[in-house]
Amino acid sequence: MVQLSRRQLLAAAGAAAVAGLAACSDGDSDSGNLDGKRAGAMDGFKAGDQFKATEPLKFSIMLLSNQAYPYKADWPFWAELTKRTNVTLEPVAVPGSDYNQKRSVMVSAGNAPLLIPKTYHPSEEAYIAGGAILAVSDYADLMPNYTDKVNRWNLKANLDTYAQEDGKYYLLPGVHEGVWQDYSLAMRSDILTKLNLAVPKTWDEVASTLREMKKAYPNQYPLSDRWSTPPQPGGNALISIVGQGYGVNAGWSWNPAFWDANAGKFAFTGATEQYRQMLQYLAGLVSEKLVDPESFTQTDDNARQKFASGKSFVMCCNAQTLVKEARKDIAKLPGATVTKIPLPMGPMGASLPPDNRLENGLMISRKALENKNFVALMQFVDWLWYSDAGQMFSRWGIEGETYSGKVEDASFKLDPKIKWSGLNPGAAKDLQVDYGFSNGVFAYGGSTAMLNSQFSDEEKVFQAEMHKREIRPVPPGHPLTVEEREQATLQEAALHDHVDQQTLKFILGQRPLSEWDAYVAELKGKGLDQYVGTMNKAYERFKEKK
């Protein structure tokens, strides 16, 4: 999605089956013990029902104010939401650049809003020990739309590593019916045509394509990339998508836990042979001057300026930035065209990681449990974020006003006077800016039909190609105890920092890959063996409980 929706420092994971987790919860977690907390709730609320509170309610929510569509109190979204649900949301709007820090401060201080969305796993783990956030799995039985989708879409394995050592999970993720791959390379298609080059299908073919571009334009770097701020590999998109082809979660998809299926145990991602091979590939591109070395440190604006001026021909993109930025950026270059190529394949072949069936999600403040409207709150969350009707509303708005038709039978059409991403690009009104719909705080996850409704014909072709690829198995869970997590968090921070620093040096040629063994030894000196040992100990416990 848009650039503020980055999946930096993320790894998708999961917890035990929703019903099972609800059943094994303890204490006051059983929804049957919620007497006095059902004010405003609907009786017999079930999947597919329109939620409407039996009395007017107000709930506070932390709202990421996206720079592309800053928060407006008069968005039609707010009034229509209240009309449909009898719930008024009270936003605490925070700029995207400050969101993570502000969330941390407010949650830790105990004054966060009741609803805390736009949270990526595993960042919720920092708040578990302090008791600031709710074990949402304890109340899954209050959310019939959520549990229905988890069960029908077979998301149990994906949810497995959201589980903590207590068997509970603390983040409600956005859920997708299928795997969704968005990020890839934007490539100047007019340059491909001019040089008689085919669209590359593999990362090796990408290298060959860049070499041909370099031959034709020897004074330029063919690829100069964006999405590297803050300037460190941990926030880098190119490393992430190349890493996918090598089977590692790297760059902004970083996950320290690498599941070695052959060995039946976990390893540390930054010390694996797959990670080394990925570095070797990227270092080769830089050494041949096929990739601008500033790609790993420059701002987005600098990368876009190089692309707009014709100084580069390739950069990372997603469906929205292709249309909203890349095509607009090159509009002044005569005959210039750009396309998003199918994600190139690496040694892992025509496959995709299983991670992206879960999206960023929602934490709920534990204070909500003290609210007499708690059950109504959970029903409201279930309807808005997980029901088909709620997802249609948050994404597309009001039938007859902003759209017509249905996504299920492909009759859906956005009103021609309204634009969104690649749909109706010449329209005067913007669905996000002027109406507040398709806001990344609310509109994510859903059925494949819902996902396809937002795509142009061009993007549908891209997605069809992605759907042909095999989905890799989901790694097993390895939930840590509170004590283990505290120690592992410190160890992983030191390890990750060293990986970031040395990754950049290896890629830029400042450190030769012949020193790989020395680098691994350095990681061991920072607690690598202890960290991996903790993960595998947790996995063995998890396996025994299964």
PDB file of N, CA, C and O in Angstrom, residues 9 230-236 239 249-254 268 270 275 278-279 296-297 492-508 510 519 523 526:
ATOM      1  N   LEU A   9      10.675  -4.370   9.788  1.00  0.00           N
ATOM      2  CA  LEU A   9      10.986  -5.125  10.995  1.00  0.00           C
ATOM      3  C   LEU A   9       9.881  -6.093  11.377  1.00  0.00           C
ATOM      4  O   LEU A   9       9.607  -6.310  12.543  1.00  0.00           O
ATOM      5  N   PRO A 230      14.722   5.203   7.879  1.00  0.00           N
ATOM      6  CA  PRO A 230      16.049   5.701   8.206  1.00  0.00           C
ATOM      7  C   PRO A 230      17.133   4.920   7.464  1.00  0.00           C
ATOM      8  O   PRO A 230      16.910   3.778   7.098  1.00  0.00           O
ATOM      9  N   PRO A 231      18.262   5.579   7.210  1.00  0.00           N
ATOM     10  CA  PRO A 231      19.284   4.965   6.342  1.00  0.00           C
ATOM     11  C   PRO A 231      19.948   3.762   6.964  1.00  0.00           C
ATOM     12  O   PRO A 231      21.007   3.846   7.558  1.00  0.00           O
ATOM     13  N   GLN A 232      19.289   2.616   6.845  1.00  0.00           N
ATOM     14  CA  GLN A 232      19.866   1.374   7.347  1.00  0.00           C
ATOM     15  C   GLN A 232      19.204   0.227   6.604  1.00  0.00           C
ATOM     16  O   GLN A 232      18.063   0.334   6.181  1.00  0.00           O
ATOM     17  N   PRO A 233      19.889  -0.886   6.423  1.00  0.00           N
ATOM     18  CA  PRO A 233      19.310  -2.014   5.691  1.00  0.00           C
ATOM     19  C   PRO A 233      18.032  -2.545   6.322  1.00  0.00           C
ATOM     20  O   PRO A 233      17.175  -3.085   5.628  1.00  0.00           O
ATOM     21  N   GLY A 234      17.874  -2.383   7.640  1.00  0.00           N
ATOM     22  CA  GLY A 234      16.675  -2.875   8.299  1.00  0.00           C
ATOM     23  C   GLY A 234      15.403  -2.249   7.779  1.00  0.00           C
ATOM     24  O   GLY A 234      14.322  -2.793   7.980  1.00  0.00           O
ATOM     25  N   GLY A 235      15.511  -1.097   7.127  1.00  0.00           N
ATOM     26  CA  GLY A 235      14.322  -0.452   6.578  1.00  0.00           C
ATOM     27  C   GLY A 235      14.321  -0.430   5.080  1.00  0.00           C
ATOM     28  O   GLY A 235      13.734   0.455   4.467  1.00  0.00           O
ATOM     29  N   ASN A 236      14.980  -1.393   4.453  1.00  0.00           N
ATOM     30  CA  ASN A 236      15.172  -1.343   3.006  1.00  0.00           C
ATOM     31  C   ASN A 236      14.249  -2.310   2.277  1.00  0.00           C
ATOM     32  O   ASN A 236      14.159  -3.490   2.617  1.00  0.00           O
ATOM     33  N   ILE A 239      16.280  -4.998  -0.343  1.00  0.00           N
ATOM     34  CA  ILE A 239      16.806  -6.155   0.380  1.00  0.00           C
ATOM     35  C   ILE A 239      15.669  -7.114   0.728  1.00  0.00           C
ATOM     36  O   ILE A 239      15.818  -8.337   0.665  1.00  0.00           O
ATOM     37  N   ASN A 249      13.757 -13.578   5.465  1.00  0.00           N
ATOM     38  CA  ASN A 249      13.063 -12.333   5.782  1.00  0.00           C
ATOM     39  C   ASN A 249      14.115 -11.288   6.122  1.00  0.00           C
ATOM     40  O   ASN A 249      14.635 -11.256   7.242  1.00  0.00           O
ATOM     41  N   ALA A 250      14.418 -10.442   5.155  1.00  0.00           N
ATOM     42  CA  ALA A 250      15.491  -9.459   5.313  1.00  0.00           C
ATOM     43  C   ALA A 250      14.944  -8.058   5.041  1.00  0.00           C
ATOM     44  O   ALA A 250      13.785  -7.888   4.679  1.00  0.00           O
ATOM     45  N   GLY A 251      15.825  -7.037   5.217  1.00  0.00           N
ATOM     46  CA  GLY A 251      15.377  -5.671   4.971  1.00  0.00           C
ATOM     47  C   GLY A 251      14.211  -5.330   5.871  1.00  0.00           C
ATOM     48  O   GLY A 251      14.192  -5.668   7.051  1.00  0.00           O
ATOM     49  N   TRP A 252      13.209  -4.664   5.305  1.00  0.00           N
ATOM     50  CA  TRP A 252      12.099  -4.257   6.164  1.00  0.00           C
ATOM     51  C   TRP A 252      11.147  -5.427   6.466  1.00  0.00           C
ATOM     52  O   TRP A 252      10.198  -5.278   7.226  1.00  0.00           O
ATOM     53  N   SER A 253      11.402  -6.601   5.912  1.00  0.00           N
ATOM     54  CA  SER A 253      10.656  -7.805   6.277  1.00  0.00           C
ATOM     55  C   SER A 253      11.426  -8.650   7.297  1.00  0.00           C
ATOM     56  O   SER A 253      11.117  -9.821   7.506  1.00  0.00           O
ATOM     57  N   TRP A 254      12.414  -8.048   7.934  1.00  0.00           N
ATOM     58  CA  TRP A 254      13.322  -8.767   8.825  1.00  0.00           C
ATOM     59  C   TRP A 254      12.587  -9.607   9.866  1.00  0.00           C
ATOM     60  O   TRP A 254      11.650  -9.158  10.523  1.00  0.00           O
ATOM     61  N   PHE A 268      19.529 -18.326  13.161  1.00  0.00           N
ATOM     62  CA  PHE A 268      19.467 -16.862  13.120  1.00  0.00           C
ATOM     63  C   PHE A 268      19.600 -16.407  11.674  1.00  0.00           C
ATOM     64  O   PHE A 268      20.572 -16.730  10.997  1.00  0.00           O
ATOM     65  N   GLY A 270      20.380 -13.761  10.016  1.00  0.00           N
ATOM     66  CA  GLY A 270      21.548 -13.031   9.536  1.00  0.00           C
ATOM     67  C   GLY A 270      22.817 -13.841   9.489  1.00  0.00           C
ATOM     68  O   GLY A 270      23.862 -13.335   9.041  1.00  0.00           O
ATOM     69  N   TYR A 275      21.216 -16.008   3.636  1.00  0.00           N
ATOM     70  CA  TYR A 275      21.464 -14.581   3.801  1.00  0.00           C
ATOM     71  C   TYR A 275      22.777 -14.186   3.121  1.00  0.00           C
ATOM     72  O   TYR A 275      22.868 -13.143   2.468  1.00  0.00           O
ATOM     73  N   MET A 278      22.256 -13.968  -0.590  1.00  0.00           N
ATOM     74  CA  MET A 278      21.552 -12.736  -0.931  1.00  0.00           C
ATOM     75  C   MET A 278      22.510 -11.544  -0.947  1.00  0.00           C
ATOM     76  O   MET A 278      22.486 -10.715  -1.866  1.00  0.00           O
ATOM     77  N   LEU A 279      23.368 -11.453   0.070  1.00  0.00           N
ATOM     78  CA  LEU A 279      24.351 -10.366   0.133  1.00  0.00           C
ATOM     79  C   LEU A 279      25.304 -10.430  -1.060  1.00  0.00           C
ATOM     80  O   LEU A 279      25.663  -9.394  -1.642  1.00  0.00           O
ATOM     81  N   PHE A 296      20.759   2.543  -0.588  1.00  0.00           N
ATOM     82  CA  PHE A 296      20.585   2.001   0.752  1.00  0.00           C
ATOM     83  C   PHE A 296      20.618   3.073   1.838  1.00  0.00           C
ATOM     84  O   PHE A 296      20.523   2.762   3.020  1.00  0.00           O
ATOM     85  N   THR A 297      20.737   4.335   1.409  1.00  0.00           N
ATOM     86  CA  THR A 297      20.805   5.424   2.389  1.00  0.00           C
ATOM     87  C   THR A 297      20.024   6.665   1.986  1.00  0.00           C
ATOM     88  O   THR A 297      19.716   7.497   2.830  1.00  0.00           O
ATOM     89  N   GLU A 492      18.550  -9.805  20.633  1.00  0.00           N
ATOM     90  CA  GLU A 492      18.185  -9.589  19.231  1.00  0.00           C
ATOM     91  C   GLU A 492      18.484  -8.165  18.793  1.00  0.00           C
ATOM     92  O   GLU A 492      18.898  -7.928  17.660  1.00  0.00           O
ATOM     93  N   ALA A 493      18.306  -7.196  19.685  1.00  0.00           N
ATOM     94  CA  ALA A 493      18.603  -5.805  19.344  1.00  0.00           C
ATOM     95  C   ALA A 493      20.086  -5.650  19.006  1.00  0.00           C
ATOM     96  O   ALA A 493      20.445  -5.001  18.012  1.00  0.00           O
ATOM     97  N   ALA A 494      20.949  -6.247  19.812  1.00  0.00           N
ATOM     98  CA  ALA A 494      22.392  -6.161  19.554  1.00  0.00           C
ATOM     99  C   ALA A 494      22.765  -6.913  18.285  1.00  0.00           C
ATOM    100  O   ALA A 494      23.565  -6.432  17.468  1.00  0.00           O
ATOM    101  N   LEU A 495      22.181  -8.090  18.095  1.00  0.00           N
ATOM    102  CA  LEU A 495      22.457  -8.885  16.898  1.00  0.00           C
ATOM    103  C   LEU A 495      21.963  -8.175  15.645  1.00  0.00           C
ATOM    104  O   LEU A 495      22.668  -8.095  14.636  1.00  0.00           O
ATOM    105  N   HIS A 496      20.758  -7.660  15.710  1.00  0.00           N
ATOM    106  CA  HIS A 496      20.174  -6.997  14.533  1.00  0.00           C
ATOM    107  C   HIS A 496      20.963  -5.748  14.166  1.00  0.00           C
ATOM    108  O   HIS A 496      21.183  -5.451  12.989  1.00  0.00           O
ATOM    109  N   ASP A 497      21.382  -5.004  15.167  1.00  0.00           N
ATOM    110  CA  ASP A 497      22.179  -3.808  14.902  1.00  0.00           C
ATOM    111  C   ASP A 497      23.470  -4.168  14.171  1.00  0.00           C
ATOM    112  O   ASP A 497      23.870  -3.498  13.210  1.00  0.00           O
ATOM    113  N   HIS A 498      24.101  -5.245  14.598  1.00  0.00           N
ATOM    114  CA  HIS A 498      25.345  -5.674  13.936  1.00  0.00           C
ATOM    115  C   HIS A 498      25.054  -6.183  12.523  1.00  0.00           C
ATOM    116  O   HIS A 498      25.816  -5.898  11.590  1.00  0.00           O
ATOM    117  N   VAL A 499      23.967  -6.918  12.368  1.00  0.00           N
ATOM    118  CA  VAL A 499      23.580  -7.376  11.032  1.00  0.00           C
ATOM    119  C   VAL A 499      23.355  -6.190  10.103  1.00  0.00           C
ATOM    120  O   VAL A 499      23.834  -6.177   8.959  1.00  0.00           O
ATOM    121  N   ASP A 500      22.637  -5.189  10.585  1.00  0.00           N
ATOM    122  CA  ASP A 500      22.397  -3.992   9.769  1.00  0.00           C
ATOM    123  C   ASP A 500      23.702  -3.335   9.325  1.00  0.00           C
ATOM    124  O   ASP A 500      23.903  -3.022   8.147  1.00  0.00           O
ATOM    125  N   GLN A 501      24.583  -3.111  10.281  1.00  0.00           N
ATOM    126  CA  GLN A 501      25.843  -2.432   9.973  1.00  0.00           C
ATOM    127  C   GLN A 501      26.670  -3.235   8.974  1.00  0.00           C
ATOM    128  O   GLN A 501      27.187  -2.678   7.993  1.00  0.00           O
ATOM    129  N   GLN A 502      26.796  -4.526   9.205  1.00  0.00           N
ATOM    130  CA  GLN A 502      27.652  -5.342   8.342  1.00  0.00           C
ATOM    131  C   GLN A 502      26.977  -5.640   6.999  1.00  0.00           C
ATOM    132  O   GLN A 502      27.665  -5.803   5.984  1.00  0.00           O
ATOM    133  N   THR A 503      25.656  -5.731   6.994  1.00  0.00           N
ATOM    134  CA  THR A 503      24.942  -5.908   5.727  1.00  0.00           C
ATOM    135  C   THR A 503      25.260  -4.775   4.774  1.00  0.00           C
ATOM    136  O   THR A 503      25.557  -4.994   3.591  1.00  0.00           O
ATOM    137  N   LEU A 504      25.203  -3.559   5.281  1.00  0.00           N
ATOM    138  CA  LEU A 504      25.513  -2.402   4.440  1.00  0.00           C
ATOM    139  C   LEU A 504      26.958  -2.458   3.959  1.00  0.00           C
ATOM    140  O   LEU A 504      27.238  -2.193   2.781  1.00  0.00           O
ATOM    141  N   LYS A 505      27.870  -2.828   4.837  1.00  0.00           N
ATOM    142  CA  LYS A 505      29.279  -2.898   4.448  1.00  0.00           C
ATOM    143  C   LYS A 505      29.512  -3.981   3.403  1.00  0.00           C
ATOM    144  O   LYS A 505      30.248  -3.772   2.425  1.00  0.00           O
ATOM    145  N   PHE A 506      28.903  -5.135   3.590  1.00  0.00           N
ATOM    146  CA  PHE A 506      29.056  -6.209   2.608  1.00  0.00           C
ATOM    147  C   PHE A 506      28.507  -5.793   1.245  1.00  0.00           C
ATOM    148  O   PHE A 506      29.140  -5.999   0.214  1.00  0.00           O
ATOM    149  N   ILE A 507      27.317  -5.211   1.230  1.00  0.00           N
ATOM    150  CA  ILE A 507      26.675  -4.836  -0.038  1.00  0.00           C
ATOM    151  C   ILE A 507      27.481  -3.759  -0.759  1.00  0.00           C
ATOM    152  O   ILE A 507      27.654  -3.802  -1.988  1.00  0.00           O
ATOM    153  N   LEU A 508      27.976  -2.796  -0.013  1.00  0.00           N
ATOM    154  CA  LEU A 508      28.698  -1.672  -0.628  1.00  0.00           C
ATOM    155  C   LEU A 508      30.161  -2.003  -0.912  1.00  0.00           C
ATOM    156  O   LEU A 508      30.892  -1.157  -1.432  1.00  0.00           O
ATOM    157  N   GLN A 510      32.466  -2.520   1.251  1.00  0.00           N
ATOM    158  CA  GLN A 510      33.363  -1.997   2.274  1.00  0.00           C
ATOM    159  C   GLN A 510      33.936  -3.120   3.142  1.00  0.00           C
ATOM    160  O   GLN A 510      34.888  -2.909   3.894  1.00  0.00           O
ATOM    161  N   TYR A 519      32.515 -12.591  10.482  1.00  0.00           N
ATOM    162  CA  TYR A 519      31.263 -11.894  10.807  1.00  0.00           C
ATOM    163  C   TYR A 519      30.366 -12.773  11.681  1.00  0.00           C
ATOM    164  O   TYR A 519      29.799 -12.316  12.685  1.00  0.00           O
ATOM    165  N   LEU A 523      28.915 -12.283  15.571  1.00  0.00           N
ATOM    166  CA  LEU A 523      27.538 -12.472  16.043  1.00  0.00           C
ATOM    167  C   LEU A 523      27.511 -13.407  17.254  1.00  0.00           C
ATOM    168  O   LEU A 523      26.758 -13.178  18.211  1.00  0.00           O
ATOM    169  N   LYS A 526      28.128 -11.748  20.343  1.00  0.00           N
ATOM    170  CA  LYS A 526      27.026 -10.895  20.797  1.00  0.00           C
ATOM    171  C   LYS A 526      25.814 -11.712  21.249  1.00  0.00           C
ATOM    172  O   LYS A 526      24.708 -11.174  21.395  1.00  0.00           O
TER     173      LYS A 526
END
